[in-house]
Tab-separated table of C-alpha atoms in Angstrom:
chain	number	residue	atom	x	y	z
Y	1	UNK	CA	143.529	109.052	104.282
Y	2	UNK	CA	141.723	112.299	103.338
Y	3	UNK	CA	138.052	111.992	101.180
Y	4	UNK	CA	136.709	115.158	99.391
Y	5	UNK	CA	133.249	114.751	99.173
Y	6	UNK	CA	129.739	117.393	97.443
Y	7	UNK	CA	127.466	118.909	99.831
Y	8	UNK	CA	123.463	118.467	98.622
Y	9	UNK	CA	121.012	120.643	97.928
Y	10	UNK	CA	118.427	119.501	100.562
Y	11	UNK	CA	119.400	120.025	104.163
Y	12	UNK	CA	117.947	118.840	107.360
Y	13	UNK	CA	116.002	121.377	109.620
Y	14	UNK	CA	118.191	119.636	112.631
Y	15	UNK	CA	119.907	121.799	115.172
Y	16	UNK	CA	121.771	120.515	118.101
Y	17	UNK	CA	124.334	123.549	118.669
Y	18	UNK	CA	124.349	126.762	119.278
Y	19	UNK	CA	125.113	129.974	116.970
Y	20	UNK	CA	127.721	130.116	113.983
Y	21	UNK	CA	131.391	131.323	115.024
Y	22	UNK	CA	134.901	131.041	113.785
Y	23	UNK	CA	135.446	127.788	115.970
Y	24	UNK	CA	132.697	126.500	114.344
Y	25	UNK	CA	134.802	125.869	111.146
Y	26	UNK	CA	137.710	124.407	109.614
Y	27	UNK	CA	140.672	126.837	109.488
Y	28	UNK	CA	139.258	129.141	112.259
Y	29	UNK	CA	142.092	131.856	111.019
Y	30	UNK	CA	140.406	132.583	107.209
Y	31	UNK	CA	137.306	132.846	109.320
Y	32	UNK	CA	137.075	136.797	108.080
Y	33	UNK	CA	137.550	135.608	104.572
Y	34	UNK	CA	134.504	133.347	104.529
Y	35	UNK	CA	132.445	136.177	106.612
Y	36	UNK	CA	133.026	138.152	103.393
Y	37	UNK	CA	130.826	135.738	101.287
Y	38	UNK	CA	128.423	134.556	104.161
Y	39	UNK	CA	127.783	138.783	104.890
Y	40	UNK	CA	127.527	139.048	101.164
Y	41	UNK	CA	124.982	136.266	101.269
Y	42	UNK	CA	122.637	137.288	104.236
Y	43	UNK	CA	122.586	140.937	102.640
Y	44	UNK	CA	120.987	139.437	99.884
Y	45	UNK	CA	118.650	137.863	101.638
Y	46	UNK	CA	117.266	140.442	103.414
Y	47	UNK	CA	116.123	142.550	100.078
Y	48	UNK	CA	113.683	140.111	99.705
Y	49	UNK	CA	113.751	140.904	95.806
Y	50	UNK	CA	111.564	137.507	94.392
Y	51	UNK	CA	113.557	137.557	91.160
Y	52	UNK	CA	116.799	137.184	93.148
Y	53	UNK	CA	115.758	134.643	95.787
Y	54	UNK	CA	114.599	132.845	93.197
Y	55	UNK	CA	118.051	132.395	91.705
Y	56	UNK	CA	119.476	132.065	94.512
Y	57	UNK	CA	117.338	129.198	96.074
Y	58	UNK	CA	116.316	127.329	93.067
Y	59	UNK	CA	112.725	127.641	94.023
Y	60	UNK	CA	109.843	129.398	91.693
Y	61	UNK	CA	107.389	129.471	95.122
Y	62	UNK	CA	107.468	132.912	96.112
Y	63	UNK	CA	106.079	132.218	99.416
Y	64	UNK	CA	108.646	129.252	100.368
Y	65	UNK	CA	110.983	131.731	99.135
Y	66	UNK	CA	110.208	134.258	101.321
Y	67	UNK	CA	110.333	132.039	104.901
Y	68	UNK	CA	113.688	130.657	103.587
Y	69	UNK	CA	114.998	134.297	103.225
Y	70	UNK	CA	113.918	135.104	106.805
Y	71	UNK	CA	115.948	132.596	108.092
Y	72	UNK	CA	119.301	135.096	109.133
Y	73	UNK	CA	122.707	132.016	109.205
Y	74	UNK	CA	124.034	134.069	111.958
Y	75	UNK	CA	121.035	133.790	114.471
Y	76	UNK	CA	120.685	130.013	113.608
Y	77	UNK	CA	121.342	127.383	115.576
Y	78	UNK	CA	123.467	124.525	114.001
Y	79	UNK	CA	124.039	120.825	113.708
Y	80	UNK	CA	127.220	119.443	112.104
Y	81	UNK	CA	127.080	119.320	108.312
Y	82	UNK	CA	127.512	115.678	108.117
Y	83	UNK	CA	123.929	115.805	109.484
Y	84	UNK	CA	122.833	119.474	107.661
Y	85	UNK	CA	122.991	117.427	104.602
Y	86	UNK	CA	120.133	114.954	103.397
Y	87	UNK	CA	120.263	114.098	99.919
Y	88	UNK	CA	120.783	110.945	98.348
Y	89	UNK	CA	124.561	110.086	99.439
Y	90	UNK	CA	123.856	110.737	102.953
Y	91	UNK	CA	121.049	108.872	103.097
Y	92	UNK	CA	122.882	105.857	102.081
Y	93	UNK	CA	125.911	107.399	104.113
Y	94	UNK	CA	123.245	106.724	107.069
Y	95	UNK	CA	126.130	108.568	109.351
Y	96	UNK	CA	123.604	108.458	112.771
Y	97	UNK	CA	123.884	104.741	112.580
Y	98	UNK	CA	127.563	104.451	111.991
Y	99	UNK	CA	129.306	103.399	115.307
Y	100	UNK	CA	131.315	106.459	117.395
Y	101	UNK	CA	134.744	105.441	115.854
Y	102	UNK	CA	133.237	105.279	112.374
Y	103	UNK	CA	131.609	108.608	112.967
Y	104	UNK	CA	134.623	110.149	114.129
Y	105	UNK	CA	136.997	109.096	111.224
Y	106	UNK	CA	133.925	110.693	109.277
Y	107	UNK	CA	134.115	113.883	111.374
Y	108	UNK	CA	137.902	114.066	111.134
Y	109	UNK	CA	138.716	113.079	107.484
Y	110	UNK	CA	136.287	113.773	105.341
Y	111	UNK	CA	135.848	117.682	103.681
Y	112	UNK	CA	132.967	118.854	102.023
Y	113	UNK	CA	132.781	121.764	99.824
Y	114	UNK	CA	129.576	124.108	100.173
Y	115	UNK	CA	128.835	126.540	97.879
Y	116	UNK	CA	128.054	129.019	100.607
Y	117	UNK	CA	130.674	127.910	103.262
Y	118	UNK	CA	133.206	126.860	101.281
Y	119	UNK	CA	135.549	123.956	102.225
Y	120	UNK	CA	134.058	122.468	105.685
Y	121	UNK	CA	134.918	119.219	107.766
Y	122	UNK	CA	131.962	116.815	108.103
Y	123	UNK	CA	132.391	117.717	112.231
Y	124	UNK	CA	132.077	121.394	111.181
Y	125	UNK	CA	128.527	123.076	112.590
Y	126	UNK	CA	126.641	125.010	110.590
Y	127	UNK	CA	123.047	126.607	110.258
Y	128	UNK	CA	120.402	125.550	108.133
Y	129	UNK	CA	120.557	127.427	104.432
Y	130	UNK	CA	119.931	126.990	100.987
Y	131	UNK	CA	122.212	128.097	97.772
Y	132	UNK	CA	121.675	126.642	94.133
Y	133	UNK	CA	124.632	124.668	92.822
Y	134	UNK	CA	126.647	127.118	90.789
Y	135	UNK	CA	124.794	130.122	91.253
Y	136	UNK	CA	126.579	133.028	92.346
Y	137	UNK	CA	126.072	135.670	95.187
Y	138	UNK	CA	124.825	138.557	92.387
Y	139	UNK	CA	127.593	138.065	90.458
Y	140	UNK	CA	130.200	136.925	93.054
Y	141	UNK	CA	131.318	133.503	92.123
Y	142	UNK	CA	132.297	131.858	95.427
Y	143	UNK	CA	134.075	129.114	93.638
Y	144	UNK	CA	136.753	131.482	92.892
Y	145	UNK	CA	137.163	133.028	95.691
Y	146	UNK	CA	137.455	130.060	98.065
Y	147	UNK	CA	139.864	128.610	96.125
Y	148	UNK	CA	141.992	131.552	95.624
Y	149	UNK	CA	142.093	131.949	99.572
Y	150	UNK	CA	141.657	128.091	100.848
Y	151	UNK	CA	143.689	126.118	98.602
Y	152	UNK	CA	147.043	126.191	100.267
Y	153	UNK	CA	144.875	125.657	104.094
Y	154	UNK	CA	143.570	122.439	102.390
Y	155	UNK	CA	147.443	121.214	100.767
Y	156	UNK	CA	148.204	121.574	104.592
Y	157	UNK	CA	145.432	119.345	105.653
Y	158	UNK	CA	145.811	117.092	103.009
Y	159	UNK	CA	149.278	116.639	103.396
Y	160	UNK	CA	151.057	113.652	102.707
Y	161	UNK	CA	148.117	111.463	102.851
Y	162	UNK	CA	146.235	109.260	100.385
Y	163	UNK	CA	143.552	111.347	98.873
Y	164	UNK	CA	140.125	109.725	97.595
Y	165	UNK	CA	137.656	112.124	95.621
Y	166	UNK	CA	134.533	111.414	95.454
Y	167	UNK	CA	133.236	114.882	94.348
Y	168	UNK	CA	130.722	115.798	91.990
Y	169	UNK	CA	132.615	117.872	88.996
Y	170	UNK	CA	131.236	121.041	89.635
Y	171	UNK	CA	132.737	120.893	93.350
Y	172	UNK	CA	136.025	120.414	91.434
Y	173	UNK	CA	136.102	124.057	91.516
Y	174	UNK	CA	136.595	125.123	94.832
Y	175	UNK	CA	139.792	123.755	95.162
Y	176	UNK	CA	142.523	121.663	92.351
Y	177	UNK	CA	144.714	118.551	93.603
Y	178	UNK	CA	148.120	119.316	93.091
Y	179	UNK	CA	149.221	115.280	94.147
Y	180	UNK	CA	148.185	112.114	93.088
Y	181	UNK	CA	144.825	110.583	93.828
Y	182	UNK	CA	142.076	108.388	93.272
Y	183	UNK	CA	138.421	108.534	92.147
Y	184	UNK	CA	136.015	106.269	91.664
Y	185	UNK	CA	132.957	105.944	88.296
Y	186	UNK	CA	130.405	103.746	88.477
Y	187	UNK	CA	129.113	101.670	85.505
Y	188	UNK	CA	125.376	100.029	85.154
Y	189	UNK	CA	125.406	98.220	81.454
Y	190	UNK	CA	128.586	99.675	80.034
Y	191	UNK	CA	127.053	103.118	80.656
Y	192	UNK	CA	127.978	105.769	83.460
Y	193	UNK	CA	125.638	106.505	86.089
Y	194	UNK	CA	125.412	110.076	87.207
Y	195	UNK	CA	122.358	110.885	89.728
Y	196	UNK	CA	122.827	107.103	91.169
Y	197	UNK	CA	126.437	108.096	91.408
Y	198	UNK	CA	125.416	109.984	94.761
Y	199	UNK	CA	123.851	106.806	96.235
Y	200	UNK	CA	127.150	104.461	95.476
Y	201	UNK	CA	129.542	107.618	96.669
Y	202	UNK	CA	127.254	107.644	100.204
Y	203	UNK	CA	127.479	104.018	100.403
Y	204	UNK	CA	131.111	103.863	99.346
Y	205	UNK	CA	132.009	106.378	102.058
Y	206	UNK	CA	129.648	104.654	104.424
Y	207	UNK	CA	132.526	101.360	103.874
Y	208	UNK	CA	135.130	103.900	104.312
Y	209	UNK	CA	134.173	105.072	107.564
Y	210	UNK	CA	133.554	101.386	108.306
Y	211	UNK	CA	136.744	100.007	107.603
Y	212	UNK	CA	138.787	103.169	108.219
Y	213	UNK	CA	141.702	102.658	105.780
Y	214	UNK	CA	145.052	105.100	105.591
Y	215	UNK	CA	146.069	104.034	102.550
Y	216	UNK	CA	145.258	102.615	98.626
Y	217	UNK	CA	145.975	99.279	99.873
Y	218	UNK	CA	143.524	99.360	102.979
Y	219	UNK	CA	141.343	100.556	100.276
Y	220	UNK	CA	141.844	97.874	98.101
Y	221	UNK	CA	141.116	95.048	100.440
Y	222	UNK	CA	136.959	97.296	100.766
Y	223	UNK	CA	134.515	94.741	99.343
Y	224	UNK	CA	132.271	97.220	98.472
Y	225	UNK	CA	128.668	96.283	98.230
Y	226	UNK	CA	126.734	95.442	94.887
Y	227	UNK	CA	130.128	96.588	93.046
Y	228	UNK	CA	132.538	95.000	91.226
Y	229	UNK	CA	135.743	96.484	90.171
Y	230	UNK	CA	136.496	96.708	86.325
Y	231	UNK	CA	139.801	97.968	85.978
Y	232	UNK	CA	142.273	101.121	87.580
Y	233	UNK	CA	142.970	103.752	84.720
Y	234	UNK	CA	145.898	106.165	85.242
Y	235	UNK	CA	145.633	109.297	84.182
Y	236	UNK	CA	148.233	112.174	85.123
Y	237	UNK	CA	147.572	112.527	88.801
Y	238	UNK	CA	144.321	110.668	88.811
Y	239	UNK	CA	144.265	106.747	89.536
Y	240	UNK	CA	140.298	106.035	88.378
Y	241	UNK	CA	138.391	102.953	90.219
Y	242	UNK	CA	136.164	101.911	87.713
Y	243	UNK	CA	133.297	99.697	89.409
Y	244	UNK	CA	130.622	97.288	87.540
Y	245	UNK	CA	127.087	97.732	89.286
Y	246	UNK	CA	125.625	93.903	90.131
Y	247	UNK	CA	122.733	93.045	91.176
């Protein structure tokens, strides 16, 4: 089973490897593609134009703007990015306290698209960085561009295996399912939950990684934690868990 998961827009500080290289990543062969936007990237950095960092980073304090820019991704140590990321689905994803087989199925089946690194296995190890959610490099939108160069590297990963996505819609961009699959929306009073989402998608995953399932019906048999199932929609390609939040 493959999961497609959002990166988040904090990161951890942690660094337990050494610098960035093509091994590093997924798909070591495109590795000259991806340079392209990560080269792209540090160049902008290092004008240390205010207006632009401030774009690019989300952040209105010059000052913490300025020591993020001085950070250079190719003369940073790294940590893998199931442990670059912090925000609310890895925290309840709590990966450092998953078991090693747990951790590995992690590692091995789970991608996550960056906006800066594009399409990355949770084992992948990158640097420390920051890049607003759908901002663009000056202009260069790298959405595009790693799907136009990625998306038949991820088919072939994918392959014939059951595919759960638990992206964010935005991250929907980087790369379009061509086969069927399943997602999963999350209901509190009859209403959708969207910045909680991240919380159930962590702990879902969390279960996954748990449980280790290869198919929809290991998936099924998941008693997922303060959820309730509702009812499976079909639509087109998509086969839609729709889960009741209980207290």
């Amino acid at each position: 089973m493959k999961i497609l998961f959002s990166p988040s827009e904090t990161k951890s500080a942690l660094t337990t490897h050494g610098l960035l290289k093509k091994e590093s990543l997924v798909f070591p062969y495109l590795y000259e593609k991806r340079y392209q936007v990560l080269k792209q990237y540090q160049a902008l950095l290092e004008t240390y134009d205010t207006t632009l960092l401030q774009n690019l980073f989300g952040i209105k304090d010059t000052q913490k703007n300025l020591v993020q820019a001085s950070k250079n991704i190719f003369d940073s140590f790294t940590c893998k990015a199931i442990l670059r990321y912090s925000g609310i689905a890895y925290d309840h994803l709590s990966f450092a306290t998953l078991d090693k087989n747990a951790q590995t199925y992690i590692e091995n089946h789970v991608m996550i698209f960056s906006n800066l690194f594009g399409p990355l296995l949770a084992g992948d190890l990158i640097p420390e960085y920051k890049l607003k959610q759908g901002e663009s490099l000056n202009g260069f939108k790298t959405e595009i561009f790693y799907k136009e160069y990625f998306s038949d590297a991820i088919d072939a990963w994918i392959g014939d295996e059951t595919i759960l996505d638990l992206r964010a819609g935005y991250y929907e961009k980087f790369y379009t399912l061509k086969q069927p699959f399943i997602t999963m929306k999350f209901l509190k009073n009859d209403k959708v939950v969207s910045h909680f989402a991240k919380a159930y998608r962590g702990q879902v995953l969390r279960e996954m990684a748990i449980h280790r399932p290869s198919n929809e019906k290991d998936l099924g048999k998941i008693s997922f934690e303060g959820l309730r199932i509702r009812e499976i929609k079909e639509q087109k390609l998509k086969r839609e868990y729709i889960f009741d939040i209980i207290d």
